[in-house]
Coordinates of C-alpha atoms and ligand atoms in Angstrom, one line a residue:
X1201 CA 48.2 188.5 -107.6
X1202 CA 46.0 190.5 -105.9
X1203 CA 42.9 188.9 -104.0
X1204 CA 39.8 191.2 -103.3
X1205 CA 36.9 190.2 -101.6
X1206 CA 33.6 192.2 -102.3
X1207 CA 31.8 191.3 -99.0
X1208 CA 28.2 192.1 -97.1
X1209 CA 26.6 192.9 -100.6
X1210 CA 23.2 191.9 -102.0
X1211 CA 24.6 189.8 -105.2
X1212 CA 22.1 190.3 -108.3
X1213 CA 21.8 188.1 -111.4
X1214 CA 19.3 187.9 -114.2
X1215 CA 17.4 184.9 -112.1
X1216 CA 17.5 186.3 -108.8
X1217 CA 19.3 187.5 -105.5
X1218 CA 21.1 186.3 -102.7
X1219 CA 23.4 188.1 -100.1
X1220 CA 26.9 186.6 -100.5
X1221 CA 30.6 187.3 -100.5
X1222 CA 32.3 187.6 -104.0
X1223 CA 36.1 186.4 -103.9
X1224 CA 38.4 187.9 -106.4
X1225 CA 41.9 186.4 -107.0
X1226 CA 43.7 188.6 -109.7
X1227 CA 41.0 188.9 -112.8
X1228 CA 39.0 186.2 -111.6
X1229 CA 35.9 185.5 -109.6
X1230 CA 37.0 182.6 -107.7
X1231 CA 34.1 181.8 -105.3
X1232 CA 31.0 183.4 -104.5
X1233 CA 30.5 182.5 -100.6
X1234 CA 28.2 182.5 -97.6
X1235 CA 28.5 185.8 -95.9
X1236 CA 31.2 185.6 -93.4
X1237 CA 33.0 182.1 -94.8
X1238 CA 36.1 180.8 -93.5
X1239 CA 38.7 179.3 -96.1
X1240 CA 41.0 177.0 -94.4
X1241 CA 39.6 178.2 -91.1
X1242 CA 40.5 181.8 -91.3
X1243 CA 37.8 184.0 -92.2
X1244 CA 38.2 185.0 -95.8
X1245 CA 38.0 188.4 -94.9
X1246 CA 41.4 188.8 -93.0
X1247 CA 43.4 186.9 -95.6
X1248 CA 42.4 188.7 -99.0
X1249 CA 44.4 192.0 -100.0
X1250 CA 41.6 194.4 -99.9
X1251 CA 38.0 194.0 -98.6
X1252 CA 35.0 196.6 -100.7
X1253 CA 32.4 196.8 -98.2
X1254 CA 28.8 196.2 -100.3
X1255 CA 26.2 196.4 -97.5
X1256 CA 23.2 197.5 -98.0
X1257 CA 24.3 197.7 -101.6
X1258 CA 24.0 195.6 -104.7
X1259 CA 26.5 193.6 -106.2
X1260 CA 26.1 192.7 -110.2
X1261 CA 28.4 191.8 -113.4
X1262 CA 29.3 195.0 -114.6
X1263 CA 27.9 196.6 -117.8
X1264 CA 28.1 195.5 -121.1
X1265 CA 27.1 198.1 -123.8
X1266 CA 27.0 196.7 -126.8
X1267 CA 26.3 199.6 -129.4
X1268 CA 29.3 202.5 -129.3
X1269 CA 30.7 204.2 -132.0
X1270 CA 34.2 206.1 -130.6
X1271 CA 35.5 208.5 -133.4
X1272 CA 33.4 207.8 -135.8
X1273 CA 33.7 209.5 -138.8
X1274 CA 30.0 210.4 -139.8
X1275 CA 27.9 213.5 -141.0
X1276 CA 31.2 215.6 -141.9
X1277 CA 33.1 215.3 -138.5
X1278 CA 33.8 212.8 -135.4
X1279 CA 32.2 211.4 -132.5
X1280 CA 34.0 213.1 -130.0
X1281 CA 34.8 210.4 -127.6
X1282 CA 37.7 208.6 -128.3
X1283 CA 38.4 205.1 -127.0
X1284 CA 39.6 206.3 -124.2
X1285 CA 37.4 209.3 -122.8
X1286 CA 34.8 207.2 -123.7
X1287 CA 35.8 204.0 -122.1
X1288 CA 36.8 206.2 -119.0
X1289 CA 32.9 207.6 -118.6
X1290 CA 31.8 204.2 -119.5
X1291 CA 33.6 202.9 -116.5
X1292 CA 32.3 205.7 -114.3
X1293 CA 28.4 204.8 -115.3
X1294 CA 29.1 200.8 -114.3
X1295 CA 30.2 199.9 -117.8
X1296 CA 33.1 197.8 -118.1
X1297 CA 32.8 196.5 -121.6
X1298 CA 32.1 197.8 -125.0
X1299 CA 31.0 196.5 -128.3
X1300 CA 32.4 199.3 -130.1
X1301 CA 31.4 199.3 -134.1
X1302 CA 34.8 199.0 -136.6
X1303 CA 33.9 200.8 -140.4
X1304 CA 34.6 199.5 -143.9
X1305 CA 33.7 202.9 -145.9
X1306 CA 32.6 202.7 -149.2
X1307 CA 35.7 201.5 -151.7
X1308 CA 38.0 200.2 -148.8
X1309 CA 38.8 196.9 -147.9
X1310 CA 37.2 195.0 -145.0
X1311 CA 40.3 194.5 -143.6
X1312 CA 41.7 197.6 -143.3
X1313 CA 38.6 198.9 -142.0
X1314 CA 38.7 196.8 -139.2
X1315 CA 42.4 197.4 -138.3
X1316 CA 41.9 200.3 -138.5
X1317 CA 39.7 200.3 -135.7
X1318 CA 42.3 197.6 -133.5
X1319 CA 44.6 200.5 -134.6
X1320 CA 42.5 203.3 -133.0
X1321 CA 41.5 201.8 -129.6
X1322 CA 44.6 198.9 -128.7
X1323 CA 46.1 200.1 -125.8
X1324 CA 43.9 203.3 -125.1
X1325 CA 40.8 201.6 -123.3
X1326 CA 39.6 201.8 -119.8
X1327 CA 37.5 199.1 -120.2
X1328 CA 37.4 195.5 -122.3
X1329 CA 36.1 195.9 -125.8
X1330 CA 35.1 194.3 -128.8
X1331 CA 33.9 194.7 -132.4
X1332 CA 31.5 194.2 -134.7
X1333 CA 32.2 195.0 -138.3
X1334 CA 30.1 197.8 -140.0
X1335 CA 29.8 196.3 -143.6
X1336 CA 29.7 199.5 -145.8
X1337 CA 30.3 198.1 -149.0
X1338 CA 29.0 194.9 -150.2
X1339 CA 31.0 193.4 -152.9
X1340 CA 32.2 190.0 -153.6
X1341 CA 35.6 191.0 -151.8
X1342 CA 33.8 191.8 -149.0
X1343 CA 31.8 188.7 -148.7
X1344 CA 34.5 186.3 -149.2
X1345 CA 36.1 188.8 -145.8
X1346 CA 33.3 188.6 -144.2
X1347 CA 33.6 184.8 -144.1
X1348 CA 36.8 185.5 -142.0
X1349 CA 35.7 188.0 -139.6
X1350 CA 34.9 185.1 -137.5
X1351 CA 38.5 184.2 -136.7
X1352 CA 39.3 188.0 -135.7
X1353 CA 36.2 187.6 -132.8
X1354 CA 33.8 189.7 -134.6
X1355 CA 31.1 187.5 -134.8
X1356 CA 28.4 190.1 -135.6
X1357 CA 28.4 192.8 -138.4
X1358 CA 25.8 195.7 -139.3
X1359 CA 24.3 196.9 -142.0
X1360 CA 22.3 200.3 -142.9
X1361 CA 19.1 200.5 -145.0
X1362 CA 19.5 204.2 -144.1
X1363 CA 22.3 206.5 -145.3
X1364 CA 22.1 206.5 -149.4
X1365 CA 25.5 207.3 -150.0
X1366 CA 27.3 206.5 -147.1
X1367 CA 26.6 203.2 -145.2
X1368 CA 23.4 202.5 -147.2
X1369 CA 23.2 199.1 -148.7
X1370 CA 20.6 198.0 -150.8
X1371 CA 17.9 194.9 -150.5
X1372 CA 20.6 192.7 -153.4
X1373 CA 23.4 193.5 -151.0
X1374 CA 21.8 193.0 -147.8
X1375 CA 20.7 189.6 -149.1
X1376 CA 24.3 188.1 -149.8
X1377 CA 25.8 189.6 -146.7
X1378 CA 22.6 187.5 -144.4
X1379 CA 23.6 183.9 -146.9
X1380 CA 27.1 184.6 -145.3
X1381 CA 25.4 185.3 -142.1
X1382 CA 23.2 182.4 -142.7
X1383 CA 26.9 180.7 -143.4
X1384 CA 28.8 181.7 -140.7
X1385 CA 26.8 181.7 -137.6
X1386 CA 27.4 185.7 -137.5
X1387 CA 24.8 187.9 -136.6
X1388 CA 23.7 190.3 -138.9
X1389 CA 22.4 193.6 -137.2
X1390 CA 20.1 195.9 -139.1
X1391 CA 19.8 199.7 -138.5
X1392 CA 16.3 199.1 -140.7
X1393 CA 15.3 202.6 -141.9
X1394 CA 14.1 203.2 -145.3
X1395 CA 16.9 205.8 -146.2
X1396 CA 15.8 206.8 -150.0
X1397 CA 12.1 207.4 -149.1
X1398 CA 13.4 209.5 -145.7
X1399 CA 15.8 211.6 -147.6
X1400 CA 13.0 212.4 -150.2
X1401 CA 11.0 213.6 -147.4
X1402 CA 13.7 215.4 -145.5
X1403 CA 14.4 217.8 -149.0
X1404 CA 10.6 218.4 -149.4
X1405 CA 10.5 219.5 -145.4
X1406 CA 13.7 221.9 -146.1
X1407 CA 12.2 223.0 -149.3
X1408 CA 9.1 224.0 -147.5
X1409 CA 11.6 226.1 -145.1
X1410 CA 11.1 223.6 -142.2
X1411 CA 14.5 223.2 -140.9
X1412 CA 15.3 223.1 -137.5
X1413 CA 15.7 219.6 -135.6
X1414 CA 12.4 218.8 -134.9
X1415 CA 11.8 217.4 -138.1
X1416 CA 14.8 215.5 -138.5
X1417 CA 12.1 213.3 -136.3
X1418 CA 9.3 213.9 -139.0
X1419 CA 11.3 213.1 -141.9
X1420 CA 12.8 210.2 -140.4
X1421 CA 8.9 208.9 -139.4
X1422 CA 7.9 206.0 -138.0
X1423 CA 6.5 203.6 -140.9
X1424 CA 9.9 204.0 -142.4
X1425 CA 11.6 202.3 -139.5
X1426 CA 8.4 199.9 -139.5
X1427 CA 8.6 199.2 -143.0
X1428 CA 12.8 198.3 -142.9
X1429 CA 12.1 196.4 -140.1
X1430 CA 9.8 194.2 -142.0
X1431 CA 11.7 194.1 -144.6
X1432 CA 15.0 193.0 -142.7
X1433 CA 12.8 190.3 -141.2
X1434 CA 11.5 188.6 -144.5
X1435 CA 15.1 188.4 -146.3
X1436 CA 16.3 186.8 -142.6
X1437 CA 13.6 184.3 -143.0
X1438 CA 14.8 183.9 -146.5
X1439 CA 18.4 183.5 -146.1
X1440 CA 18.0 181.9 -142.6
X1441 CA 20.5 184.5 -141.3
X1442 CA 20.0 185.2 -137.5
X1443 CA 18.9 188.7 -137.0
X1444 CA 19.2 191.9 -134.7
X1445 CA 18.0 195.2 -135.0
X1446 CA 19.6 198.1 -134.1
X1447 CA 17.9 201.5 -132.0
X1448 CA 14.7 200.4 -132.0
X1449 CA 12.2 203.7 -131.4
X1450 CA 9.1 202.5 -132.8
X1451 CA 6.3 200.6 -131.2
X1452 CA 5.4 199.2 -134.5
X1453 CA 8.7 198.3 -135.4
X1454 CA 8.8 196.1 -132.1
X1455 CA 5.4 194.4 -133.3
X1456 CA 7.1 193.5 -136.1
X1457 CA 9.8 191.7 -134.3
X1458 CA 7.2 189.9 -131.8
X1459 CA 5.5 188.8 -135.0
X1460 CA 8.5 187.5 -136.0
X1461 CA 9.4 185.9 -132.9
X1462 CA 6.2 184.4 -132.3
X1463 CA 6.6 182.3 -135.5
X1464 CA 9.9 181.1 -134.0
X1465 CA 12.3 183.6 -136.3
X1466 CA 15.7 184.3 -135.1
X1467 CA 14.9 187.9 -134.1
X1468 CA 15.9 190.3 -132.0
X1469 CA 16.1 194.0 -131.3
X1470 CA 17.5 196.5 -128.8
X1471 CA 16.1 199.6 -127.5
X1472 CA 18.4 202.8 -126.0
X1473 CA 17.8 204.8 -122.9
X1474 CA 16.5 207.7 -125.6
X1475 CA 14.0 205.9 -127.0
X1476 CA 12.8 204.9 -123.3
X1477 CA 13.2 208.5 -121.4
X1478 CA 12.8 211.4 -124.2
X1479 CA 10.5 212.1 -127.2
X1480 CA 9.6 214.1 -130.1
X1481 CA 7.8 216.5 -128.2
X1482 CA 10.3 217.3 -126.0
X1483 CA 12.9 218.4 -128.9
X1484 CA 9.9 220.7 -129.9
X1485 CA 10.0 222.2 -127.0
X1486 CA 13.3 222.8 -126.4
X1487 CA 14.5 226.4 -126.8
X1488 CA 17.3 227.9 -125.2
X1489 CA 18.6 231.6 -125.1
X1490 CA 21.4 230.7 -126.9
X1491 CA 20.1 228.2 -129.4
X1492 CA 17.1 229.2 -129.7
X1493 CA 15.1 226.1 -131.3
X1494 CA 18.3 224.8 -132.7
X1495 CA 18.2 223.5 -129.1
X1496 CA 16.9 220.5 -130.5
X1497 CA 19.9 219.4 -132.2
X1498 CA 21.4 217.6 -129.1
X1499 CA 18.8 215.0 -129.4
X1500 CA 19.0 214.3 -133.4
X1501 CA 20.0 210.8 -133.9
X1502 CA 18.6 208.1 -135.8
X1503 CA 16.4 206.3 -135.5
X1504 CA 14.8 209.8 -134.1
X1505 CA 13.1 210.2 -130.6
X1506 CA 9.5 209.3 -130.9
X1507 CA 5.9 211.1 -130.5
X1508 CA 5.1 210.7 -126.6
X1509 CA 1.5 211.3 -127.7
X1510 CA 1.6 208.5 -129.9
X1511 CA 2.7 205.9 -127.0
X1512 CA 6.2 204.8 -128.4
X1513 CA 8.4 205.1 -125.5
X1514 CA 5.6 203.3 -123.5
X1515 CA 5.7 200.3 -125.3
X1516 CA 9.7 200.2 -125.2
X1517 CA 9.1 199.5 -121.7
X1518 CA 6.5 197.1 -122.1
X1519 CA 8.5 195.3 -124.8
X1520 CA 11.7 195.1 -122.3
X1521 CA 9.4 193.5 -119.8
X1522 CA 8.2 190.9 -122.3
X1523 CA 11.1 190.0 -123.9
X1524 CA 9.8 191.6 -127.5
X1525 CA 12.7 193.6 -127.0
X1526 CA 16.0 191.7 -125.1
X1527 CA 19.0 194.3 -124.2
X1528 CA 19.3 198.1 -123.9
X1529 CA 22.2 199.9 -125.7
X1530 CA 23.4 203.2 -125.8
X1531 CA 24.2 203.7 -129.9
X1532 CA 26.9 206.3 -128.0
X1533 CA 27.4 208.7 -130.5
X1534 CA 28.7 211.9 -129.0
X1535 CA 28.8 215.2 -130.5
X1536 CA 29.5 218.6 -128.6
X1537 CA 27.4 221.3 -129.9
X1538 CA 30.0 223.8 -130.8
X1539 CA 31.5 222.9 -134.2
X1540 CA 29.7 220.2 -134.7
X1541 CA 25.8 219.8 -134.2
X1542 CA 25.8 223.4 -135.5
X1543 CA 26.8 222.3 -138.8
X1544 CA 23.3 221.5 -139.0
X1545 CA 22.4 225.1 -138.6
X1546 CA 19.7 226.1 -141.1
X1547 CA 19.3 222.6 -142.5
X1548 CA 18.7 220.0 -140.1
X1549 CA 20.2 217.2 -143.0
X1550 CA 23.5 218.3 -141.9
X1551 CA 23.3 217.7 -137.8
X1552 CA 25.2 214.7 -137.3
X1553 CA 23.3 212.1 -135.8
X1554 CA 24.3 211.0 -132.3
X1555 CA 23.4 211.3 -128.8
X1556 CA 26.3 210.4 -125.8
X1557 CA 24.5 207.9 -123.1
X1558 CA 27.5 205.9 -122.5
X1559 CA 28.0 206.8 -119.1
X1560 CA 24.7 206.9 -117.4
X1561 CA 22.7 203.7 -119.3
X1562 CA 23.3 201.5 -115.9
X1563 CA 21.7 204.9 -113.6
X1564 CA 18.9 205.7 -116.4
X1565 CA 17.7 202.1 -116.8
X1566 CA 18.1 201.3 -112.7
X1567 CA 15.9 204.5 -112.1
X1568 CA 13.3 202.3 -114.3
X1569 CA 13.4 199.4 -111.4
X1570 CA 12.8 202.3 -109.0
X1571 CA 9.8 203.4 -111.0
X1572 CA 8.3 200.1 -111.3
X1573 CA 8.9 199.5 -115.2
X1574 CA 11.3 196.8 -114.8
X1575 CA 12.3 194.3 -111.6
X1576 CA 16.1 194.5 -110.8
X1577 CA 16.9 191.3 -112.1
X1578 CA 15.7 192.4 -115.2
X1579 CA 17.9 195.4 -115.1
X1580 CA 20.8 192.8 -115.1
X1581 CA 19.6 191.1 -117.4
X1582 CA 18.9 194.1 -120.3
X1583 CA 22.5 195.5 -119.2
X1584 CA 24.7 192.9 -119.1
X1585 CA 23.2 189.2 -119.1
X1586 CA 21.8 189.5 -122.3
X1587 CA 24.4 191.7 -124.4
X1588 CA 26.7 189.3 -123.1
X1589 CA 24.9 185.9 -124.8
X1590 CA 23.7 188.0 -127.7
X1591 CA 27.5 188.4 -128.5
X1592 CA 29.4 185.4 -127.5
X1593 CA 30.9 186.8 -124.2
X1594 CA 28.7 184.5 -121.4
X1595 CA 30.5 182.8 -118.7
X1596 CA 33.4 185.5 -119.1
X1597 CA 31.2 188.5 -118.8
X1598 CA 27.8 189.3 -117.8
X1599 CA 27.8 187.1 -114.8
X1600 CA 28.8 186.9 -111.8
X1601 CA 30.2 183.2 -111.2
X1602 CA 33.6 181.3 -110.4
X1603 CA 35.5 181.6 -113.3
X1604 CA 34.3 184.3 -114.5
X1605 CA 36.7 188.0 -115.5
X1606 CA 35.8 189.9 -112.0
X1607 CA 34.0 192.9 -114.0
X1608 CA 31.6 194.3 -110.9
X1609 CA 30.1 197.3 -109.8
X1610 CA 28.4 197.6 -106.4
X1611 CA 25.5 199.9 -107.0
X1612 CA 24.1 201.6 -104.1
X1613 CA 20.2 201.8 -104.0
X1614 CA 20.9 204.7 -100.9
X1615 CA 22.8 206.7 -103.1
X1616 CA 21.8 209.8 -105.5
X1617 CA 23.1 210.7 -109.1
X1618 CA 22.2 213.9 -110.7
X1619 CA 22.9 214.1 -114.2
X1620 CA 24.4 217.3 -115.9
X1621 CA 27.5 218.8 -117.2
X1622 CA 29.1 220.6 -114.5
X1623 CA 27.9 217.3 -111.7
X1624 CA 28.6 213.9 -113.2
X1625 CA 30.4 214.4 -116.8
X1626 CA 33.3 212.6 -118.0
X1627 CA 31.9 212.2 -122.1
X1628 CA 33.8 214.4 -124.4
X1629 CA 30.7 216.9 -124.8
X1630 CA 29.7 220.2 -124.4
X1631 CA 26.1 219.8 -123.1
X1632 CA 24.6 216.4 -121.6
X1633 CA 21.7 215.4 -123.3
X1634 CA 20.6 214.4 -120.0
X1635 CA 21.1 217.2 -118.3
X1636 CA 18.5 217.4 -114.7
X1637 CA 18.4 214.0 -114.9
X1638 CA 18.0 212.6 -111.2
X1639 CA 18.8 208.9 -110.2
X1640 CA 18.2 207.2 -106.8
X1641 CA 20.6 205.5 -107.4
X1642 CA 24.5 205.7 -107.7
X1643 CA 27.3 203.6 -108.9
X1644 CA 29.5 202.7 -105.9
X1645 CA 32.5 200.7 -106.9
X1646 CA 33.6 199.1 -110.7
X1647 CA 36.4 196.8 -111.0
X1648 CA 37.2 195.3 -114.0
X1649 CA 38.9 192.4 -114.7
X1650 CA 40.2 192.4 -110.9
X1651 CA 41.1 195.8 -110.7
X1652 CA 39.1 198.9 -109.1
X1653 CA 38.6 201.7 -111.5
X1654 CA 35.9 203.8 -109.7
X1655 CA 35.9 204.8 -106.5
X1656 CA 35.0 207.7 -104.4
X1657 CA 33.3 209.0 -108.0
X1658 CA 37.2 208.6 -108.9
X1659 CA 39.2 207.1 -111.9
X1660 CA 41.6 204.9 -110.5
X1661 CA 42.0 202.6 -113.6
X1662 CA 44.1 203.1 -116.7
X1663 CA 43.6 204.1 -120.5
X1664 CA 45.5 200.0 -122.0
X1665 CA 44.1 198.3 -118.9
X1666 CA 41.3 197.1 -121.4
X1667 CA 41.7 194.3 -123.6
X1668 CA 40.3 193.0 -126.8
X1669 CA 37.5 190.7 -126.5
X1670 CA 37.8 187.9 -129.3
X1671 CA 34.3 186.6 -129.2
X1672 CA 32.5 184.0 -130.0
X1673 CA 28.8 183.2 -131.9
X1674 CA 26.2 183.9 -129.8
X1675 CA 25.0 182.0 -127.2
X1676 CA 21.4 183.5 -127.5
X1677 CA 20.0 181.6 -131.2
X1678 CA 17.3 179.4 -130.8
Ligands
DUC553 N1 22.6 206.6 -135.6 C1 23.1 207.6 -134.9 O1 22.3 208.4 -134.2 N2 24.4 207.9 -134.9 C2 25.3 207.0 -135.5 C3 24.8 206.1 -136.5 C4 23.4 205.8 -136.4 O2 22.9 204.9 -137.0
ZN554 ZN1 22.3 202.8 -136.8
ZN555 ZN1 24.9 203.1 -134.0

């Protein structure tokens, strides 16, 4: 086995720092150690396999995003990462595990949805990954698999009140998948839209000849997600099902969650980098000579990017800081423009929804500790502390302690990372919805589960390196 030691290095947690030594024997941390420590009165340093030098740079559990959809089928085509291009920019970006999202369409079996997904990414990940279960057709077949998904180590399943037609479930449905939620322990994540009302106001916008991206965002407007949200919170409080909600863009959406959590509710919610960084505004504005307005169309996804003007991505930050919102995901989505965002083309209903983020969440949300929004513990904690209880993964992942799978990046506060498609680019996209982008900041090192995948801005792991991660009922309920 091989044994690493990560050494000089500022080690960061979601309670604090401390400079110390990180020993790594095969996939495990085995110590973490006083800077220059002997072990059996050699220094450690001269008797490990390999030595990463981490001065003057930080050393934290690696990433953990816990919202990707890789080749999904959705909005007539495919995201266009597949488990492994997707898992390979992950890794670049300080990711090294996934929650990826397995499908039951409408009519097919629970099962076969989700083996379908073991089928699609076993042996072609970079990085560790896991599933929840996307429940896309309540019936009492489903339910009494649902009961089961426990035992595969998806502990967590999603539901959409958005999507009439395709994922959409309605309130009767929604309410017997959260008694087996309530049941089971799972958690039931929400992507709380009001689909039938936003559809009825996407036709009347198209009718009215308003159909470029822009008001994807207007259709798709903000007391609908605060509405679904509300709604998702009183049949949890009915059922007693433990809930999380999915992409959340709207500042009144997170009050609903506060109010919920102030009265003791099992509530939660995640936020993306989009929903921090971008806004409706900007998609207005954005033109280009060869898209002309249809620009836009790199940014649909739902929920939509929020009014600026209106203070939404403000109180995203503020609700990270307060714990109103607990973990920032990606919702990785990926589309390339060519073939398919431009099926939207005239009729803004047919853009797939989906942005690709997968690779620079750990740069976007570090540039907030540089700008003041959030302390670096806190940056930990959002990235892969939390998504790590939320799920049932703590104490393998998301910290950095003996014991522990040795998944680490050493992030260098020095370095720089400029975003864009021809700099930093390993998603399967044509554009970056990122593009300009600057970080001070830059991913230094990633090892996961022992081994050293990045270096030198360089792959060096391997597509079936990553393993399935059986996990367990979260370790976040109160
Ligand atoms: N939202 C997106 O933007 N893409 C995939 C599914 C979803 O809910
Ligand atoms: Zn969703
Ligand atoms: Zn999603």
């Amino acid at each position: 086995m091989t044994t690493t030691l990560i050494s000089g290095g500022t080690v960061v947690s979601a309670t604090g720092r401390v400079e110390a030594d990180v020993l790594v024997d095969g996939e495990r941390i085995v110590a973490v150690l006083q800077p220059g420590s002997e072990l059996l009165g050699t220094d450690v340093a001269t008797s490990v396999d390999r030595v990463v030098d981490a001065t003057g740079k930080y050393v934290i559990p690696g990433g953990i995003d816990a919202h990707t959809h890789m080749q999904l089928p959705f909005g007539g085509t495919e995201a266009s990462d597949t488990f492994e291009s997707g898992t390979i920019a992950a890794a670049h970006g300080g990711t090294t595990s996934i929650i990826d999202f397995a499908v039951q369409t409408y009519g097919q079996r629970l099962e076969d949805g989700l083996a379908a997904w073991h089928e699609k990414a076993g042996g072609n990940c970079a990085i560790d990954y896991g599933f929840h279960q996307i429940v896309g057709d309540v019936n009492e077949a489903s339910l009494e698999a649902m009961r089961k998904l426990p035992d595969e180590g998806v502990t967590s399943f999603k539901m959409f009140m958005a999507y009439p037609g395709v994922f959409y479930s309605d309130d009767a449905q929604i309410l017997k998948a959260m008694q087996v939620s309530r049941d089971t322990g799972m958690l039931t994540m929400m992507h709380a839209e009001n689909g039938p009302a936003i559809d009825v106001l996407a036709a009347q916008l198209v009718e009215q000849g308003k159909t470029d991206p822009y008001y994807h965002g207007i259709a798709r407007a903000w007391e609908m997600e605060e509405e679904a949200t509300h709604r998702a919170i009183m049949l949890a409080k009915l059922t007693g099902a433990p809930l999380y909600v999915v992409h959340v863009s709207a500042k009144q959406a997170v009050e609903q969650l506060a109010w919920a959590r102030d009265k003791g509710q099992n509530v939660y919610g995640e936020t993306c980098p989009q929903y921090l960084y971008l806004s409706l505004e900007d998609q207005l504005g954005a033109k280009s000579d060869e898209w002309g307005a249809f620009e836009g169309a790199k940014w649909v996804c739902s929920t939509p990017l929020r009014s600026r003007a209106e203070g939404h991505q403000d109180s995203m930050w503020q609700a990270l800081r307060t714990n109103d919102l607990q973990m920032v995901s990606t919702d990785h989505c990926p589309f390339c423009m060519k073939d398919q965002k431009e099926l939207g083309l005239g009729d803004f209903r047919k853009t797939p929804n989906g942005i690709g983020s997968i690779e620079h969440r750990m740069d976007l949300m570090y540039q907030g500790v540089v700008t003041g929004e959030i302390t670096l513990e806190r940056w930990v904690e959002l990235t892969s502390t939390t998504p790590a209880r939320m799920f049932g993964l703590y104490g393998r992942k998301g910290v950095i302690q003996p014991g522990a799978d040795a998944d680490i990046v050493v992030y260098d506060p020095n370095g720089h990372t400029s975003i864009g498609l021809e700099k930093t680019h390993h998603m399967n996209m044509d554009y970056s919805a990122w593009e300009g982008y600057e970080i001070d900041g830059k991913v230094d090192t990633v090892i996961s589960r022992g081994r050293v995948v990045v270096e030198d801005d360089a792959f060096t792991g391997a597509a079936g390196h990553g393993q399935y991660l059986k996990r367990g009922l979260s370790q976040y309920l109160i």
